[in-house]
Tab-separated table of C-alpha atoms in Angstrom:
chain	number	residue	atom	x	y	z
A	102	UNK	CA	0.000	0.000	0.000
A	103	UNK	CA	2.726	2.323	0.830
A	104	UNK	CA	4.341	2.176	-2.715
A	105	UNK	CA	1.599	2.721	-4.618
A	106	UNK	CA	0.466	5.792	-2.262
A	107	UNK	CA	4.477	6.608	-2.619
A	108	UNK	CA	4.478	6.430	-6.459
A	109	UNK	CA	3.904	10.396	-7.143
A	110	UNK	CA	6.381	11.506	-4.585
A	111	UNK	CA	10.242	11.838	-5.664
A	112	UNK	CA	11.845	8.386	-5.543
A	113	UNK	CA	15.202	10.805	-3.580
A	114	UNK	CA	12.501	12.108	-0.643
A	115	UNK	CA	11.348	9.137	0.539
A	116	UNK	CA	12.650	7.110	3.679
A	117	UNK	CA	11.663	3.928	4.711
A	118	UNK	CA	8.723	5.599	6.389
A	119	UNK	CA	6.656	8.270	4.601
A	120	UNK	CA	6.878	10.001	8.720
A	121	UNK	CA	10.500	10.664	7.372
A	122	UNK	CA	9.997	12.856	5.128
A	123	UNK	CA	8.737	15.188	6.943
A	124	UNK	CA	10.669	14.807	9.714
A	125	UNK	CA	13.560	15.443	7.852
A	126	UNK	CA	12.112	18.168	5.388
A	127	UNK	CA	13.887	21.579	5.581
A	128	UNK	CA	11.465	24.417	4.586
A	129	UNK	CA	12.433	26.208	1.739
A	130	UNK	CA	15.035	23.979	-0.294
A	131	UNK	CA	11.854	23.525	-3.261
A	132	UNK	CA	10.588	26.629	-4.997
A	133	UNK	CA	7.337	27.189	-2.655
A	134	UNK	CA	4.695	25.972	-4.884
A	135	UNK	CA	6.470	22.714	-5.528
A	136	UNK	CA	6.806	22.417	-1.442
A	137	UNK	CA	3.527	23.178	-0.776
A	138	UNK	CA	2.541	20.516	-3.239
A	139	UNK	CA	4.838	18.018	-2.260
A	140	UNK	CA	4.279	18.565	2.000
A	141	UNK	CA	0.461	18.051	1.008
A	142	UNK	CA	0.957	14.927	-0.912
A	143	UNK	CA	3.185	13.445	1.680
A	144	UNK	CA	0.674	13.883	4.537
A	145	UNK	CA	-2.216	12.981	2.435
A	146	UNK	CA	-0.447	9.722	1.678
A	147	UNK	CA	0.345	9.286	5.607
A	148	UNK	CA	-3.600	9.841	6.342
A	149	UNK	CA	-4.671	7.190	3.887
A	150	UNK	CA	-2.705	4.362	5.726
A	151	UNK	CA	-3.562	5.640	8.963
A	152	UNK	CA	-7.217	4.724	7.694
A	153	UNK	CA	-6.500	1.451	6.290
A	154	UNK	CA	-7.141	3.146	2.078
């Protein structure tokens, strides 16, 4: 489930657990739209295993 959830997200961002890439995010290294996208796709991703999707 994770990989297919994983599959939009840069193959270089992603840990072993999606919780990592936020945890080790720094603000401001993407140009802001591109964070803003990314940061939501990460947590959506994180919410839809929480709920079993």
């Amino acid at each position: 489930m994770c990989s297919e959830l994983a599959v939009d997200l840069p193959d270089e961002d992603l840990g072993e657990y999606l919780y990592d890439c936020l945890d080790m995010y720094r603000m401001g290294s993407k140009p802001r739209c591109e964070e803003v996208e990314y940061l939501g796709m990460v947590r959506e991703a994180i919410e839809r295993i929480e709920d079993g999707e």
